[in-house]
């Protein structure tokens, strides 16, 4: 039986597809290619061009293929954009998931692993953040992820579907051979933007805010390698196969790095000074987000391999320096 990966052409999805294929799984990708890249998909995976809001298209896939489980990455991901265009996020992320769940229930598929986010917590009540801490998103992106989780919980209670919700902290890095990596248009994430400076694609990096209540005044995040995130999906799949119950897991390293520390680490990796400008705070940025990864380690048996931020940035640099224009599509 096959694993259906919705959004398998995206950044985290494409790395997960690679690992599923390497683990001997039969992989089918469904992607509408609105933000994903065909060239990011492992050639061993079968591809359907399909939007998860298109129920007929999904039903055809479920009828044509024997699907054991769904891994669901298909969502918009930019918190800032979600403030300006909330309905875009509720349509794709929430309505899309609802239709996907309908198709799964009707098609008798009973396992789903899906991308959630640290954004469900909003401004955290304590650090490190535990899965049971209050979820109070501060932007429509985070709300859309929380609504997806609530939907999953209700569907799991009413039908025989089981889910694992993986709340990613700051996904970063790339596969070690540099063959696939992060390619967003426009790019909004810190590490790829920093690396555009030594690539000669931008003059400097702007630090958003230097007056946060942190040791150096800049925001602190928990950077977690995309290969470690991908591996967690395989662990979650095996957890559900082994009869594990529906649950939520934070995926982070449990260590925080400030924006300044990330710029310093990037300078070491690229061997050049990175021109830096200090700007205003970006609205909606919590000062510190650090995961407690204890539950994922304990229950999913998940051990991140990349706990060193320089190693993470080195893999990102390998990808960006060998693919300065990403996939070029
Ligand atoms: N930052 C800058 N300058 C930039 C870009 C970012 O200083 O040019 C700062 C941000 O203010 C933030 C940090 O770098 O403090 C990281 O910013 P990112 O945009 O890379 O990541 P976010 O922490 O904002 O968001 C990420 C994911 C979201 C997810 C969130 C949850 O992109 O999808 O983590 O923690 F919701």
PDB file of C-alpha atoms in Angstrom, residues 112-275:
ATOM      1  CA  UNK A 112      -2.978  10.995   8.734  1.00  0.00           C
ATOM      2  CA  UNK A 113       0.180  12.816   9.768  1.00  0.00           C
ATOM      3  CA  UNK A 114       0.089  16.528   9.229  1.00  0.00           C
ATOM      4  CA  UNK A 115       2.098  19.713   9.507  1.00  0.00           C
ATOM      5  CA  UNK A 116       1.185  21.930  12.373  1.00  0.00           C
ATOM      6  CA  UNK A 117       3.287  24.772  13.696  1.00  0.00           C
ATOM      7  CA  UNK A 118       4.694  26.502  16.735  1.00  0.00           C
ATOM      8  CA  UNK A 119       2.421  29.306  15.530  1.00  0.00           C
ATOM      9  CA  UNK A 120      -0.528  27.572  17.256  1.00  0.00           C
ATOM     10  CA  UNK A 121       0.876  28.753  20.602  1.00  0.00           C
ATOM     11  CA  UNK A 122       1.037  32.459  19.771  1.00  0.00           C
ATOM     12  CA  UNK A 123       2.896  34.343  22.510  1.00  0.00           C
ATOM     13  CA  UNK A 124       4.044  31.440  24.722  1.00  0.00           C
ATOM     14  CA  UNK A 125       3.148  31.415  28.396  1.00  0.00           C
ATOM     15  CA  UNK A 126       6.460  29.711  29.270  1.00  0.00           C
ATOM     16  CA  UNK A 127       9.683  28.440  27.708  1.00  0.00           C
ATOM     17  CA  UNK A 128      10.304  25.690  26.687  1.00  0.00           C
ATOM     18  CA  UNK A 129       6.836  25.178  25.240  1.00  0.00           C
ATOM     19  CA  UNK A 130       5.012  21.969  26.100  1.00  0.00           C
ATOM     20  CA  UNK A 131       2.299  20.423  23.952  1.00  0.00           C
ATOM     21  CA  UNK A 132      -0.240  21.019  26.723  1.00  0.00           C
ATOM     22  CA  UNK A 133       0.497  24.749  26.949  1.00  0.00           C
ATOM     23  CA  UNK A 134      -2.160  27.238  25.940  1.00  0.00           C
ATOM     24  CA  UNK A 135      -2.784  27.591  22.195  1.00  0.00           C
ATOM     25  CA  UNK A 136      -3.666  31.185  21.383  1.00  0.00           C
ATOM     26  CA  UNK A 137      -2.477  32.015  17.866  1.00  0.00           C
ATOM     27  CA  UNK A 138      -1.664  35.633  17.079  1.00  0.00           C
ATOM     28  CA  UNK A 139      -2.135  35.461  13.308  1.00  0.00           C
ATOM     29  CA  UNK A 140      -4.531  33.760  10.847  1.00  0.00           C
ATOM     30  CA  UNK A 141      -1.814  31.310   9.778  1.00  0.00           C
ATOM     31  CA  UNK A 142      -1.544  30.007  13.346  1.00  0.00           C
ATOM     32  CA  UNK A 143      -5.341  30.015  13.661  1.00  0.00           C
ATOM     33  CA  UNK A 144      -5.640  27.975  10.473  1.00  0.00           C
ATOM     34  CA  UNK A 145      -3.232  25.370  11.858  1.00  0.00           C
ATOM     35  CA  UNK A 146      -5.119  25.253  15.168  1.00  0.00           C
ATOM     36  CA  UNK A 147      -8.423  24.819  13.299  1.00  0.00           C
ATOM     37  CA  UNK A 148      -6.867  21.959  11.339  1.00  0.00           C
ATOM     38  CA  UNK A 149      -5.897  20.329  14.614  1.00  0.00           C
ATOM     39  CA  UNK A 150      -9.399  20.804  16.056  1.00  0.00           C
ATOM     40  CA  UNK A 151     -10.917  19.275  12.948  1.00  0.00           C
ATOM     41  CA  UNK A 152      -8.585  16.288  13.190  1.00  0.00           C
ATOM     42  CA  UNK A 153      -9.512  15.768  16.839  1.00  0.00           C
ATOM     43  CA  UNK A 154     -13.251  15.765  16.071  1.00  0.00           C
ATOM     44  CA  UNK A 155     -12.889  13.511  13.046  1.00  0.00           C
ATOM     45  CA  UNK A 156     -10.742  11.079  15.031  1.00  0.00           C
ATOM     46  CA  UNK A 157     -13.436  10.964  17.734  1.00  0.00           C
ATOM     47  CA  UNK A 158     -16.278  10.337  15.274  1.00  0.00           C
ATOM     48  CA  UNK A 159     -14.607   8.088  12.706  1.00  0.00           C
ATOM     49  CA  UNK A 160     -11.902   5.480  12.807  1.00  0.00           C
ATOM     50  CA  UNK A 161      -9.228   7.974  11.685  1.00  0.00           C
ATOM     51  CA  UNK A 162      -6.038   8.409  13.743  1.00  0.00           C
ATOM     52  CA  UNK A 163      -3.776  11.427  13.407  1.00  0.00           C
ATOM     53  CA  UNK A 164      -0.397  12.726  14.432  1.00  0.00           C
ATOM     54  CA  UNK A 165      -0.015  16.497  14.467  1.00  0.00           C
ATOM     55  CA  UNK A 166       3.594  17.651  14.215  1.00  0.00           C
ATOM     56  CA  UNK A 167       4.139  21.203  15.420  1.00  0.00           C
ATOM     57  CA  UNK A 168       7.289  22.352  13.688  1.00  0.00           C
ATOM     58  CA  UNK A 169       9.434  25.094  15.114  1.00  0.00           C
ATOM     59  CA  UNK A 170      11.819  26.821  12.642  1.00  0.00           C
ATOM     60  CA  UNK A 171      12.451  24.434   9.754  1.00  0.00           C
ATOM     61  CA  UNK A 172      15.866  25.036   8.220  1.00  0.00           C
ATOM     62  CA  UNK A 173      18.777  23.449   6.339  1.00  0.00           C
ATOM     63  CA  UNK A 174      18.728  21.156   3.326  1.00  0.00           C
ATOM     64  CA  UNK A 175      19.561  17.609   2.340  1.00  0.00           C
ATOM     65  CA  UNK A 176      23.268  16.993   2.907  1.00  0.00           C
ATOM     66  CA  UNK A 177      24.222  16.495  -0.761  1.00  0.00           C
ATOM     67  CA  UNK A 178      22.652  19.885  -1.554  1.00  0.00           C
ATOM     68  CA  UNK A 179      20.376  18.446  -4.242  1.00  0.00           C
ATOM     69  CA  UNK A 180      17.116  19.785  -2.795  1.00  0.00           C
ATOM     70  CA  UNK A 181      16.428  22.662  -0.424  1.00  0.00           C
ATOM     71  CA  UNK A 182      14.356  25.701   0.425  1.00  0.00           C
ATOM     72  CA  UNK A 183      12.964  27.779  -2.473  1.00  0.00           C
ATOM     73  CA  UNK A 184      10.113  30.134  -1.572  1.00  0.00           C
ATOM     74  CA  UNK A 185       8.850  33.038  -3.661  1.00  0.00           C
ATOM     75  CA  UNK A 186       9.067  35.519  -2.119  1.00  0.00           C
ATOM     76  CA  UNK A 187      11.515  34.266   0.500  1.00  0.00           C
ATOM     77  CA  UNK A 188      10.670  35.469   4.009  1.00  0.00           C
ATOM     78  CA  UNK A 189      12.713  33.103   6.194  1.00  0.00           C
ATOM     79  CA  UNK A 190      15.768  34.267   8.062  1.00  0.00           C
ATOM     80  CA  UNK A 191      18.472  31.773   7.023  1.00  0.00           C
ATOM     81  CA  UNK A 192      17.874  31.828   3.235  1.00  0.00           C
ATOM     82  CA  UNK A 193      17.612  35.634   3.355  1.00  0.00           C
ATOM     83  CA  UNK A 194      20.925  35.901   5.233  1.00  0.00           C
ATOM     84  CA  UNK A 195      22.583  33.639   2.655  1.00  0.00           C
ATOM     85  CA  UNK A 196      21.358  35.854  -0.200  1.00  0.00           C
ATOM     86  CA  UNK A 197      23.860  38.487   1.017  1.00  0.00           C
ATOM     87  CA  UNK A 198      27.055  36.466   0.332  1.00  0.00           C
ATOM     88  CA  UNK A 199      25.421  35.230  -2.889  1.00  0.00           C
ATOM     89  CA  UNK A 200      25.288  38.871  -4.021  1.00  0.00           C
ATOM     90  CA  UNK A 201      21.480  38.777  -4.306  1.00  0.00           C
ATOM     91  CA  UNK A 202      20.803  41.335  -1.579  1.00  0.00           C
ATOM     92  CA  UNK A 203      22.929  44.082  -0.081  1.00  0.00           C
ATOM     93  CA  UNK A 204      22.223  43.285   3.548  1.00  0.00           C
ATOM     94  CA  UNK A 205      20.026  41.468   6.022  1.00  0.00           C
ATOM     95  CA  UNK A 206      17.643  43.505   8.157  1.00  0.00           C
ATOM     96  CA  UNK A 207      17.303  42.417  11.772  1.00  0.00           C
ATOM     97  CA  UNK A 208      13.648  42.861  12.710  1.00  0.00           C
ATOM     98  CA  UNK A 209      13.840  44.435  16.154  1.00  0.00           C
ATOM     99  CA  UNK A 210      16.692  44.875  18.616  1.00  0.00           C
ATOM    100  CA  UNK A 211      14.667  45.761  21.703  1.00  0.00           C
ATOM    101  CA  UNK A 212      13.167  42.383  22.583  1.00  0.00           C
ATOM    102  CA  UNK A 213      13.553  41.164  26.180  1.00  0.00           C
ATOM    103  CA  UNK A 214      16.321  38.724  25.174  1.00  0.00           C
ATOM    104  CA  UNK A 215      20.071  38.843  26.017  1.00  0.00           C
ATOM    105  CA  UNK A 216      21.050  40.583  22.746  1.00  0.00           C
ATOM    106  CA  UNK A 217      17.663  42.216  22.066  1.00  0.00           C
ATOM    107  CA  UNK A 218      16.852  40.108  18.979  1.00  0.00           C
ATOM    108  CA  UNK A 219      14.270  37.326  18.651  1.00  0.00           C
ATOM    109  CA  UNK A 220      15.134  33.791  19.668  1.00  0.00           C
ATOM    110  CA  UNK A 221      13.958  30.753  17.708  1.00  0.00           C
ATOM    111  CA  UNK A 222      14.423  26.984  17.824  1.00  0.00           C
ATOM    112  CA  UNK A 223      15.952  26.008  14.462  1.00  0.00           C
ATOM    113  CA  UNK A 224      15.324  22.386  13.523  1.00  0.00           C
ATOM    114  CA  UNK A 225      16.808  20.651  10.508  1.00  0.00           C
ATOM    115  CA  UNK A 226      14.451  19.699   7.683  1.00  0.00           C
ATOM    116  CA  UNK A 227      15.908  16.163   7.594  1.00  0.00           C
ATOM    117  CA  UNK A 228      15.081  15.755  11.281  1.00  0.00           C
ATOM    118  CA  UNK A 229      11.548  16.998  10.604  1.00  0.00           C
ATOM    119  CA  UNK A 230      11.252  14.556   7.705  1.00  0.00           C
ATOM    120  CA  UNK A 231      12.459  11.685   9.900  1.00  0.00           C
ATOM    121  CA  UNK A 232       9.769  12.507  12.472  1.00  0.00           C
ATOM    122  CA  UNK A 233       7.101  11.789   9.837  1.00  0.00           C
ATOM    123  CA  UNK A 234       8.481   8.288   9.313  1.00  0.00           C
ATOM    124  CA  UNK A 235       8.554   7.734  13.067  1.00  0.00           C
ATOM    125  CA  UNK A 236       4.967   9.010  13.292  1.00  0.00           C
ATOM    126  CA  UNK A 237       3.888   6.653  10.499  1.00  0.00           C
ATOM    127  CA  UNK A 238       5.375   3.685  12.309  1.00  0.00           C
ATOM    128  CA  UNK A 239       3.842   4.886  15.567  1.00  0.00           C
ATOM    129  CA  UNK A 240       0.369   4.862  13.989  1.00  0.00           C
ATOM    130  CA  UNK A 241       1.059   1.519  12.311  1.00  0.00           C
ATOM    131  CA  UNK A 242       1.917   0.154  15.738  1.00  0.00           C
ATOM    132  CA  UNK A 243      -1.469   1.238  17.099  1.00  0.00           C
ATOM    133  CA  UNK A 244      -0.384   4.582  18.592  1.00  0.00           C
ATOM    134  CA  UNK A 245      -3.210   6.929  19.531  1.00  0.00           C
ATOM    135  CA  UNK A 246      -3.872  10.344  17.991  1.00  0.00           C
ATOM    136  CA  UNK A 247      -1.600  12.980  19.472  1.00  0.00           C
ATOM    137  CA  UNK A 248       0.276  16.298  19.107  1.00  0.00           C
ATOM    138  CA  UNK A 249       4.053  16.690  19.158  1.00  0.00           C
ATOM    139  CA  UNK A 250       6.430  19.637  19.156  1.00  0.00           C
ATOM    140  CA  UNK A 251       9.398  19.247  16.834  1.00  0.00           C
ATOM    141  CA  UNK A 252      12.324  21.392  17.880  1.00  0.00           C
ATOM    142  CA  UNK A 253      15.833  21.021  19.261  1.00  0.00           C
ATOM    143  CA  UNK A 254      14.965  22.608  22.566  1.00  0.00           C
ATOM    144  CA  UNK A 255      17.680  25.254  22.071  1.00  0.00           C
ATOM    145  CA  UNK A 256      17.167  28.844  21.060  1.00  0.00           C
ATOM    146  CA  UNK A 257      19.350  31.072  18.878  1.00  0.00           C
ATOM    147  CA  UNK A 258      18.929  34.788  18.434  1.00  0.00           C
ATOM    148  CA  UNK A 259      18.844  36.502  15.056  1.00  0.00           C
ATOM    149  CA  UNK A 260      22.295  37.940  15.786  1.00  0.00           C
ATOM    150  CA  UNK A 261      23.650  34.496  16.676  1.00  0.00           C
ATOM    151  CA  UNK A 262      22.308  33.083  13.416  1.00  0.00           C
ATOM    152  CA  UNK A 263      24.008  35.875  11.437  1.00  0.00           C
ATOM    153  CA  UNK A 264      27.285  35.229  13.309  1.00  0.00           C
ATOM    154  CA  UNK A 265      27.048  31.492  12.606  1.00  0.00           C
ATOM    155  CA  UNK A 266      26.322  32.166   8.913  1.00  0.00           C
ATOM    156  CA  UNK A 267      29.396  34.407   8.685  1.00  0.00           C
ATOM    157  CA  UNK A 268      31.523  31.533   9.992  1.00  0.00           C
ATOM    158  CA  UNK A 269      30.065  29.095   7.466  1.00  0.00           C
ATOM    159  CA  UNK A 270      30.394  31.334   4.401  1.00  0.00           C
ATOM    160  CA  UNK A 271      33.696  32.845   5.565  1.00  0.00           C
ATOM    161  CA  UNK A 272      32.554  36.409   4.862  1.00  0.00           C
ATOM    162  CA  UNK A 273      31.168  39.354   6.799  1.00  0.00           C
ATOM    163  CA  UNK A 274      27.407  39.677   6.249  1.00  0.00           C
ATOM    164  CA  UNK A 275      26.261  43.271   6.020  1.00  0.00           C
TER     165      UNK A 275
END
